[in-house]
Structure formats: C-alpha cells, structure tokens
Coordinates of C-alpha atoms in Angstrom, one line a residue:
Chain A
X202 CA -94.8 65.2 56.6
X203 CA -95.4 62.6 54.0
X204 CA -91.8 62.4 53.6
X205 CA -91.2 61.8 57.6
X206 CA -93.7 58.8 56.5
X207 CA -91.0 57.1 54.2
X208 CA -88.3 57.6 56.7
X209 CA -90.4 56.2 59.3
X210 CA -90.9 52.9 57.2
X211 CA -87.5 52.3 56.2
X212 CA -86.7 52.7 60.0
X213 CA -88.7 50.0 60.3
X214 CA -87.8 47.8 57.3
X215 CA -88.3 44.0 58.6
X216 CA -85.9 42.6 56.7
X217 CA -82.9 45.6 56.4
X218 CA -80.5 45.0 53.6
X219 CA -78.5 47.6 51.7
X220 CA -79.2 46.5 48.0
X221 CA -76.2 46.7 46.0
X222 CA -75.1 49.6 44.0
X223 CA -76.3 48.6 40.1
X224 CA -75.1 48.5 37.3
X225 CA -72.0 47.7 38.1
X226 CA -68.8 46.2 35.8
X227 CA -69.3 42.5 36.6
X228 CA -67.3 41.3 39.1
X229 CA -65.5 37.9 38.9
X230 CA -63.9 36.3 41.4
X231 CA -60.8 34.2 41.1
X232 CA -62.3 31.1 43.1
X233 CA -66.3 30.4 43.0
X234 CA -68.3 30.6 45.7
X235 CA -68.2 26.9 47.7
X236 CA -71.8 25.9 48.0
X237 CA -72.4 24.1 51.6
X238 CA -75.4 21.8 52.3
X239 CA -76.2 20.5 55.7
X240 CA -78.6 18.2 54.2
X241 CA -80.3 17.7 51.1
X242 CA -83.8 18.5 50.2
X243 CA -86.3 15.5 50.4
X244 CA -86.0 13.2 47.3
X245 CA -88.8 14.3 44.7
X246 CA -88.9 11.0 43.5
X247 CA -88.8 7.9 45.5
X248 CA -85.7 5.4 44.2
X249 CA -86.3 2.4 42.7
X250 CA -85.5 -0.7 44.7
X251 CA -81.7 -0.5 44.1
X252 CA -79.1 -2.5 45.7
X253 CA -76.3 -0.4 46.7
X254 CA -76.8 3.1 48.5
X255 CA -74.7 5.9 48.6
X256 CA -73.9 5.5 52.4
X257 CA -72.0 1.9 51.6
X258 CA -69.2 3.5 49.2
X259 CA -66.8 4.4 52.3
X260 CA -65.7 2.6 54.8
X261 CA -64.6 -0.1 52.2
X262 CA -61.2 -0.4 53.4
X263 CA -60.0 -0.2 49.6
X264 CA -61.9 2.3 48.0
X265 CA -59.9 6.0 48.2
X266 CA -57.0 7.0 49.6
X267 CA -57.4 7.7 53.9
X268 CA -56.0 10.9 54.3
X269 CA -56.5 13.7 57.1
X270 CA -59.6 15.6 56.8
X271 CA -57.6 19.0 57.3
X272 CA -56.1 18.7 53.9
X273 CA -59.4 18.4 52.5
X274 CA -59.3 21.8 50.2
X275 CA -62.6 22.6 51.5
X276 CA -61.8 21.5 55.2
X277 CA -61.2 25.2 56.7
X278 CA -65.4 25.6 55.4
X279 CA -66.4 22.5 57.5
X280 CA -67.3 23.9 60.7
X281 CA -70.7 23.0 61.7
X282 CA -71.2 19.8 59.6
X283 CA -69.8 17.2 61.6
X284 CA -67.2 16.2 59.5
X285 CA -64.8 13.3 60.6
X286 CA -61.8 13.5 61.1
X287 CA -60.5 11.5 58.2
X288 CA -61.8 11.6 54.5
X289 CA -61.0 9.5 51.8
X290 CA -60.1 10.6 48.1
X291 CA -62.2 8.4 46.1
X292 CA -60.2 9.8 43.4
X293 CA -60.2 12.6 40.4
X294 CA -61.6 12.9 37.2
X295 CA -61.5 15.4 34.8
X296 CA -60.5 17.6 37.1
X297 CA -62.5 16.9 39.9
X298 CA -61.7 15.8 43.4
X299 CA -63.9 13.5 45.1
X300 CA -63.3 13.4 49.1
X301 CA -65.9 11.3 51.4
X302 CA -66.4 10.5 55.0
X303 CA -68.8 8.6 56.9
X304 CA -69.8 9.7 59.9
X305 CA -70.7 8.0 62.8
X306 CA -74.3 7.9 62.6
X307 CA -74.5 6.9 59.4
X308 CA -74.4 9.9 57.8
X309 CA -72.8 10.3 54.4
X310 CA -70.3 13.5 53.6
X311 CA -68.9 14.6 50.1
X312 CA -66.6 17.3 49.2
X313 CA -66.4 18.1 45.4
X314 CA -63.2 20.4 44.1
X315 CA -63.2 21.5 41.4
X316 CA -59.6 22.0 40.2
X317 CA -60.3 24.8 38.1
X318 CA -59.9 28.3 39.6
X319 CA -63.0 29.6 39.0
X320 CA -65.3 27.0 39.2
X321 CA -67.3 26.1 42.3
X322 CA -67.0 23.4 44.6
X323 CA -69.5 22.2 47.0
X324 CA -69.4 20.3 50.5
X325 CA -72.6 17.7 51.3
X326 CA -73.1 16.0 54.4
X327 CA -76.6 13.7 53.8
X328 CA -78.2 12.5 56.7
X329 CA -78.0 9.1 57.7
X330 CA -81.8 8.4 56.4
X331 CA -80.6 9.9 53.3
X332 CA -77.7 8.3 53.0
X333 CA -79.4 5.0 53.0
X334 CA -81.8 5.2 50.3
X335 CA -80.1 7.5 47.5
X336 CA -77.5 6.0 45.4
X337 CA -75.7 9.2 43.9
X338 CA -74.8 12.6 45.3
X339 CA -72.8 15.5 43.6
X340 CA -72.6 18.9 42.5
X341 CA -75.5 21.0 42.2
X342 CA -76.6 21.5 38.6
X343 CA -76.0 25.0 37.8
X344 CA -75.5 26.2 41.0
X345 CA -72.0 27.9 39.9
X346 CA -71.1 26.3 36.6
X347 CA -72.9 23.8 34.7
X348 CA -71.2 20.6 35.6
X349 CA -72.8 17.1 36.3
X350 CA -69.9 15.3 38.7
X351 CA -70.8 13.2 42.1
X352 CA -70.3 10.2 43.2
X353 CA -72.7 6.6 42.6
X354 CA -73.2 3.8 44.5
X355 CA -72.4 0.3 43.2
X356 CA -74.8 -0.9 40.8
X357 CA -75.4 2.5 39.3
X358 CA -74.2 2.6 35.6
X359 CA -74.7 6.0 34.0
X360 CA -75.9 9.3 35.6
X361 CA -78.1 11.6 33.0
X362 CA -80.0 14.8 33.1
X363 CA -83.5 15.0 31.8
X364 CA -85.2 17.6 29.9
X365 CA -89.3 18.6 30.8
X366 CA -90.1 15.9 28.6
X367 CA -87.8 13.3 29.4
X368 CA -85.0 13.6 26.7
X369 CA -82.0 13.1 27.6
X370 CA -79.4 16.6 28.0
X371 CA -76.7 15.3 29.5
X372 CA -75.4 12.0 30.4
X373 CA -72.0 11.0 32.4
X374 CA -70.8 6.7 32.7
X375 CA -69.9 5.6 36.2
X376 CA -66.4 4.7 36.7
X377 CA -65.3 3.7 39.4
X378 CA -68.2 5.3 41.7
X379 CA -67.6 8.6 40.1
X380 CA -69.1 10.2 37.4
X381 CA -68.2 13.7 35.4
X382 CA -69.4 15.6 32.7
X383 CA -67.7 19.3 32.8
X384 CA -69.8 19.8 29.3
X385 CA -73.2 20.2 29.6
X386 CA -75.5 22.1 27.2
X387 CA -77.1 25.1 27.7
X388 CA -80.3 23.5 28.2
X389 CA -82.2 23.2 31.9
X390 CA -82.6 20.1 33.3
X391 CA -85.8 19.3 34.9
X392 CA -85.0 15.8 36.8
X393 CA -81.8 13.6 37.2
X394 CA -81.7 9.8 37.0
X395 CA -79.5 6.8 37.8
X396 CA -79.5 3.7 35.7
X397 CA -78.2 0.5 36.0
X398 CA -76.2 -1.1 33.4
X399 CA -79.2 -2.6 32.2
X400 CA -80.4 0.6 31.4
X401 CA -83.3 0.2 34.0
X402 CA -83.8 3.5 36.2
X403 CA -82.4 2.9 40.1
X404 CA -83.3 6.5 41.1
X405 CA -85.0 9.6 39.4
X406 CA -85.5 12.8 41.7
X407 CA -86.8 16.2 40.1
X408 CA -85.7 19.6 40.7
X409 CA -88.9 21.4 40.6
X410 CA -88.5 24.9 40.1
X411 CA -84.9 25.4 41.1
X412 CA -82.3 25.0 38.2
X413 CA -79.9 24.6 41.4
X414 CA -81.2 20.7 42.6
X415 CA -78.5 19.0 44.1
X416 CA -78.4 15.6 42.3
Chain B
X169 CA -73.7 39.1 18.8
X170 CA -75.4 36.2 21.0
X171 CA -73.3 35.1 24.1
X172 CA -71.6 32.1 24.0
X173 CA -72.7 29.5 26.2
X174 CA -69.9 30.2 28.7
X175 CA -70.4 34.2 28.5
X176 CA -74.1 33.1 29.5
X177 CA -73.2 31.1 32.7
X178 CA -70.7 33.6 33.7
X179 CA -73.4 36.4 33.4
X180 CA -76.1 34.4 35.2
X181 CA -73.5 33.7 37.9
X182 CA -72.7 37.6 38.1
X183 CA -76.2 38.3 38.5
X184 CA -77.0 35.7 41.3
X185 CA -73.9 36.4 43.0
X186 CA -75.0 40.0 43.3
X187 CA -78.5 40.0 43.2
X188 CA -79.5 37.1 45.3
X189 CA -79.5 38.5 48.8
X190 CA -81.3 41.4 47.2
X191 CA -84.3 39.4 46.2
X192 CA -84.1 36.9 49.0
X193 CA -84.6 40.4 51.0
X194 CA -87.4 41.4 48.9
X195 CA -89.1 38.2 49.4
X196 CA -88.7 38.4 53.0
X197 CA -90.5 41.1 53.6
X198 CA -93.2 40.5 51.8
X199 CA -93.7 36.5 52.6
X200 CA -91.1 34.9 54.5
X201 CA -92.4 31.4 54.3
X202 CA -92.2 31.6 50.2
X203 CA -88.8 33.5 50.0
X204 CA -86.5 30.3 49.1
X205 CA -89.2 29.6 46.7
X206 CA -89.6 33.2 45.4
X207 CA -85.6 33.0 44.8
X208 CA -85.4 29.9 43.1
X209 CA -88.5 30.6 40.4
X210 CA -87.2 34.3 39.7
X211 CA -83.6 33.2 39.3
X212 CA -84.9 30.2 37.0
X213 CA -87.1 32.9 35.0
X214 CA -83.6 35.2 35.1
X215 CA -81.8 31.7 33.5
X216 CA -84.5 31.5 30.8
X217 CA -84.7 34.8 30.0
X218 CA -81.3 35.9 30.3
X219 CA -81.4 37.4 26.9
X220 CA -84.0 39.4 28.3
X221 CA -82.4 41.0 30.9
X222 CA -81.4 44.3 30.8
X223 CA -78.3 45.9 32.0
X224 CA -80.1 47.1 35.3
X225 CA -81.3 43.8 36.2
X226 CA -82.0 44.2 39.8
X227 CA -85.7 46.1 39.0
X228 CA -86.4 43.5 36.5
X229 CA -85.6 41.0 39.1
X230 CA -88.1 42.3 42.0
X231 CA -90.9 42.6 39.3
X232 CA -90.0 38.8 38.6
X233 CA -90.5 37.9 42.6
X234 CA -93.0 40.0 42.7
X235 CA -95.0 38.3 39.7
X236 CA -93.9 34.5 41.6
X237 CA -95.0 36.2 44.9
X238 CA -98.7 36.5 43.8
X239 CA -99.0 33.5 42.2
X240 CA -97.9 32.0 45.1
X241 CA -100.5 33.5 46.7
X242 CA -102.9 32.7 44.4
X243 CA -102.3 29.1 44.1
X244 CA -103.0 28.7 47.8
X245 CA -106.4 30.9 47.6
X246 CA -107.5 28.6 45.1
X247 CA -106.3 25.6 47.5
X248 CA -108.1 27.6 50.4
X249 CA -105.3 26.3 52.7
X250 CA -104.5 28.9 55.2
X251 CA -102.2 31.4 54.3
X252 CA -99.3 31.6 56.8
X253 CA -96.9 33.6 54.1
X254 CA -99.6 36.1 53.1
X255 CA -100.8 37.3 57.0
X256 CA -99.7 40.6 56.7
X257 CA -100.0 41.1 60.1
X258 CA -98.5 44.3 61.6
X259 CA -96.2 41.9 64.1
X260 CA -94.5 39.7 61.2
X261 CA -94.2 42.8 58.6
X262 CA -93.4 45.6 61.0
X263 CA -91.9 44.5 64.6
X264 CA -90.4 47.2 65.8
X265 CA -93.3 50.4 65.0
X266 CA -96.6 48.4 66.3
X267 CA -98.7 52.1 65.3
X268 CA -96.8 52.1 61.7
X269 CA -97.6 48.6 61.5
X270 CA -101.6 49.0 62.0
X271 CA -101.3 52.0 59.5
X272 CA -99.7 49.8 57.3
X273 CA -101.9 47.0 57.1
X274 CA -104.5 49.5 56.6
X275 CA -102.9 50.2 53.6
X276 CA -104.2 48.6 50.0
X277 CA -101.7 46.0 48.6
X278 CA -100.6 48.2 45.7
X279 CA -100.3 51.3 48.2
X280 CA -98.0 49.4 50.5
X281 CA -96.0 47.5 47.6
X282 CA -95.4 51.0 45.9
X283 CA -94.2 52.2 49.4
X284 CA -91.9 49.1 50.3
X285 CA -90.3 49.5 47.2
X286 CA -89.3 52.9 47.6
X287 CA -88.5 52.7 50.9
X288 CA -87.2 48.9 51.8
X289 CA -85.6 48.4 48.9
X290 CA -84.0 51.7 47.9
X291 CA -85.8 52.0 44.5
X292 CA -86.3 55.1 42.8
X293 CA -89.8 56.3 41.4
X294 CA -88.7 54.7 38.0
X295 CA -87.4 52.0 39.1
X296 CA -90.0 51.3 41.0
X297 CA -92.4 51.8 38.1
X298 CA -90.3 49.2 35.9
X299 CA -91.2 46.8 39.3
X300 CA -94.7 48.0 38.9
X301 CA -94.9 47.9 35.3
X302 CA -96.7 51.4 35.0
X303 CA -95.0 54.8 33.8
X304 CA -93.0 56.7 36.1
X305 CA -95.1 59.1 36.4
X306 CA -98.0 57.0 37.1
X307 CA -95.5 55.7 39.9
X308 CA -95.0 59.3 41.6
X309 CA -98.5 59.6 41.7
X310 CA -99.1 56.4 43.2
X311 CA -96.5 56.9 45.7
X312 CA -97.2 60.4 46.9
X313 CA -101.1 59.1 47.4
X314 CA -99.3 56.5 49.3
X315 CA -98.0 58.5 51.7
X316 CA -100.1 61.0 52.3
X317 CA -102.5 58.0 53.0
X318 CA -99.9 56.5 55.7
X319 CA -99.2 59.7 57.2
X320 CA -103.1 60.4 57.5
X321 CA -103.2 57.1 59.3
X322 CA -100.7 57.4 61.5
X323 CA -102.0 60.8 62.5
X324 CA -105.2 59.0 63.5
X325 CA -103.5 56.5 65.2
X326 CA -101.1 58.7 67.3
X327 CA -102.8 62.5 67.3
X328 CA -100.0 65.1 67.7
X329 CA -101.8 68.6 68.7
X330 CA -102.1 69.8 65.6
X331 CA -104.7 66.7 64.8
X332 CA -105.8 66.8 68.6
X333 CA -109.7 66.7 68.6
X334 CA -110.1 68.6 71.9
X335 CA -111.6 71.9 71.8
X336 CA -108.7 74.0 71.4
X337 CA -107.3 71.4 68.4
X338 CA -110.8 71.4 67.2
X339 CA -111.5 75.3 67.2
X340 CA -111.3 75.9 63.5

C-alpha cells in the first residue's frame, strides 16, 4: 500500500521533470548556449548623473556599419524581442562582435558574438526606461564563460569588475564604445562599475547573489 | 592536480548546463516564488565550492537549494512579511489529487521533503540521505514512516471498505 503512496505522489508531481541521468561523461557542446534577455533586471545601484546613456549610441548615422538584421548571427534566435529590422555592427574586438538596434520605442538591443566556437553569445533588448538611464550593457559575467565585453555610452572611460570589498578584478578601457576583456580571473565579482576618464564612477550596479548579472 | 582556471569554467558550465533545470524543478515545487533565487545562490555556492563537489553533483546540489530554501524562509519569518513562497497549500503543491494534497499538508516538513525527494525528484534512499544529510539507513527509516503515514491519511480521507467504519467494516 505504502508503495501505491509513492506512486500516487509522483503522479501528482507539480512541477514534472525527468532529472537527468548522473554521472555522466561531461558533455560539451561545439557552440555555447546563446543567453537571451527580454529585459534586464532593475539596476541595483542607481547611476550617477552621467551624460551619455546607452540608448544614444545608435542611430548616430556614423557609428557601425547598417547591415540587415537577418545576418545578424544570432538573428534566427530573435523571435519575440522586437528586433528591428536593421542592426548595426558597432564593430569587433578581440573577437567579439557587437551588433545594436534601436527600436522604435526607444528601446535599446544588443547582440554579442562571440567568435569563438564554444563560447557563449548573448542577445539583450533593454527597455526603453532602461535604455535611458544605464550607460553600458554586455555579456553576462559568467553566465557561459568568464568574459567582460559590452558596449558604453559616450563619456564612459573604463568598465571594471569589483570584488565584495571593492578591489578591483577585472578592468576593460573603452574604445570606441566597446569594451573587452576575454581574461578575467577566477575570482567572483560582486558589482560592476563605469568610470569616466576622470576616474569618477558614472554607474555601479551589484549582482547580488547571482554570479550571472548582466552588466 | 588542481584544475586550471579554464578546466574550472568548463566544469561549472557542464554542471549548470545539466543540472539547472533539475534544481529550478526542485525549487519549484517546493517555493515557486524563490526558485530563480534558489538557482542562482546554489549555483553561486556550486561556483565557490566547486572543489567540493563531487562526481555525483546533482544530490549535492538539492541539499544546497534545499539549505537556500530554508533560509529563505527564515529570513522572511524573522521579517514577519507574509509568506507567499512557503503556503504549502494543497492547491499550489498538489493541483491535480486535492485528497493527496490535504494528506500531504498534513504531513511534517521533514516527512514530506523525504517523500518529494524520492518521489518528485527520482532520488534514491541514499541519495536522498546525502540531500538530507543523515545515513542511509536513517533515510529508509524516515521514508517508510513517511509513507505509511501518507497512506494512513489518505485512508482517512477516502475510506475504501477495508477502513469503512460501518458495522460490517467495523466488526472486528
């Protein structure tokens, strides 16, 4: 009977889910899972007054190349987010592909490629509220690979990663609107932070208690 | 040998990539309101301590959520907010059985989490005793009181004739 009982309940699991088989030879694959974001999460920190936001880098008739969104490599994963039909490739760096659109509305989107087969990529559409009050966006830290790469407003000088304590892990310069660092340490970053080229702090948002923030 | 920095990433990613939806699960069923949360903290626990983790890290992992689960659950006693993750209500746990789901809540905490574990997420008595963090054998006990205690309940609930309390059920 009492076994009946556990039958009964897994009848009625509430959330059913097959739990994979374990352990198992880890599995790689060639290409790393794309992370999509509709929107990011509210910004921990409120930005400094700055005065350039992320939402003003396109649309500047000479910043990128204007190119269909379709050959975006990310484009056939865009479904839903209200992509427009054109992007622009505000360039490449180290490897990594920048591709932006604005959207009507205001709202800001960002596709980050990674060119290495197996690394992850990630595609970003910010609100238009967003948009207008953050001044950089990129790649979540450690979501697939430890990377710090996104894109900055004008103004913004140097991108850096924060320890707990407020030392600096990682830091990446700004050139032209872009910033990489494909090097990070192994070291968790508890906050990210925007500076100016005075060195003064434009924006500072903490991840809390996921490694995986998206900057 | 210690792992290089990039054998560390690629195992973390391994493990998230195909333990993930397993937790996320776990924390579902339990608290659907916390489960993003309970995913992030026991994935950032797993990135700290991947040293720690052992080849079978999927047990390891639910005793993580299950550790973030309760002190979710005790930061917001002590806040004395209501609780709308920890209602354990028979309609957000168990939709579909509404009498399993009043036998269930009837059930003490460490009665049902025993149960789920064996039965919602697959687990075997020693794995769920790694969850638990008691013997295995302390685990079979614990779950065989378990269900004989759910299967008492439900009788109660639903009398088939054996438990029927009319006079013929109730001859003996």
């Amino acid at each position: 009977m009492t076994t009946d009982v556990l039958a009964r309940l897994q009848r009625a699991n509430p959330v059913p889910y097959d739990a994979p088989a374990r352990p198992t030879p880890a599995r790689r694959n060639a290409r790393r899972p794309l992370l999509v974001l509709a929107a990011v999460a509210a910004i921990a920190v409120p930005a400094a007054a700055f005065g350039s936001q992320i939402g003003g880098l396109v649309g500047l008739g000479d910043r990128g190349t204007t190119l269909p969104t379709s050959s975006v490599p990310e484009a056939p994963n865009m479904s839903g987010l209200d992509w427009p039909t054109t992007s622009q490739l505000l360039g490449t760096r180290d490897g990594v592909s920048f591709y932006a659109s604005k959207r009507a509305d205001g709202g800001f989107c960002l596709a980050v490629d990674v060119n290495d087969a197996g690394a992850g990529s990630m595609l970003a559409c910010l609100p238009p509220d967003l948009a207008a009050n953050r001044p950089i966006l990129g790649v979540p830290v450690f979501a697939s690979d430890a990377r710090l790469a996104g894109v900055a407003a004008d103004g913004v000088a140097r991108v850096a990663l924060l320890a707990a304590n407020g030392s600096e892990i990682a830091s990446a310069p700004v050139v032209d609107n872009l910033y990489v660092d494909n090097d990070l340490p192994q070291v968790l970053p508890a906050s990210i932070a925007a500076y100016d080229a005075s060195g003064n702090v434009l924006y500072q948002r903490a991840f809390g208690a996921t490694p995986w923030g998206t900057p | 040998m210690p792992a290089t920095p990039q054998e560390q990433q690629e195992r973390f990613d391994d493990l998230y990539g195909r333990y993930a939806p397993a937790v996320e699960a776990y924390a579902r069923r339990r608290a659907p309101a916390l489960a993003d949360d309970v995913v992030a903290e026991t994935f950032l626990v797993c990135w700290r301590k991947l040293d720690r983790v052992p080849a079978d890290a999927l047990p390891w992992l639910y005793a993580v959520a299950r550790k973030t689960l309760a002190n979710h659950r005790r930061r917001e006693r002590r806040a004395a907010r209501p609780l709308p993750a920890t209602r354990a209500t028979a309609e957000l746990e168990l939709p579909g059985d509404p009498t399993l789901a009043r036998a269930w809540t009837s059930l003490r905490p460490d009665e049902r989490e025993v149960l789920a574990l064996v039965a919602w997420e697959g687990l075997a008595p020693a794995d769920a005793a790694r969850v638990l963090g008691c013997t295995a054998v302390a685990c079979r006990v614990r779950l065989h009181r378990a269900k004989r205690r759910l299967a008492r309940r439900l009788a109660e609930l639903e009398p088939s004739p054996a438990f029927d309390p009319s006079p013929r059920g109730a001859s003996q």
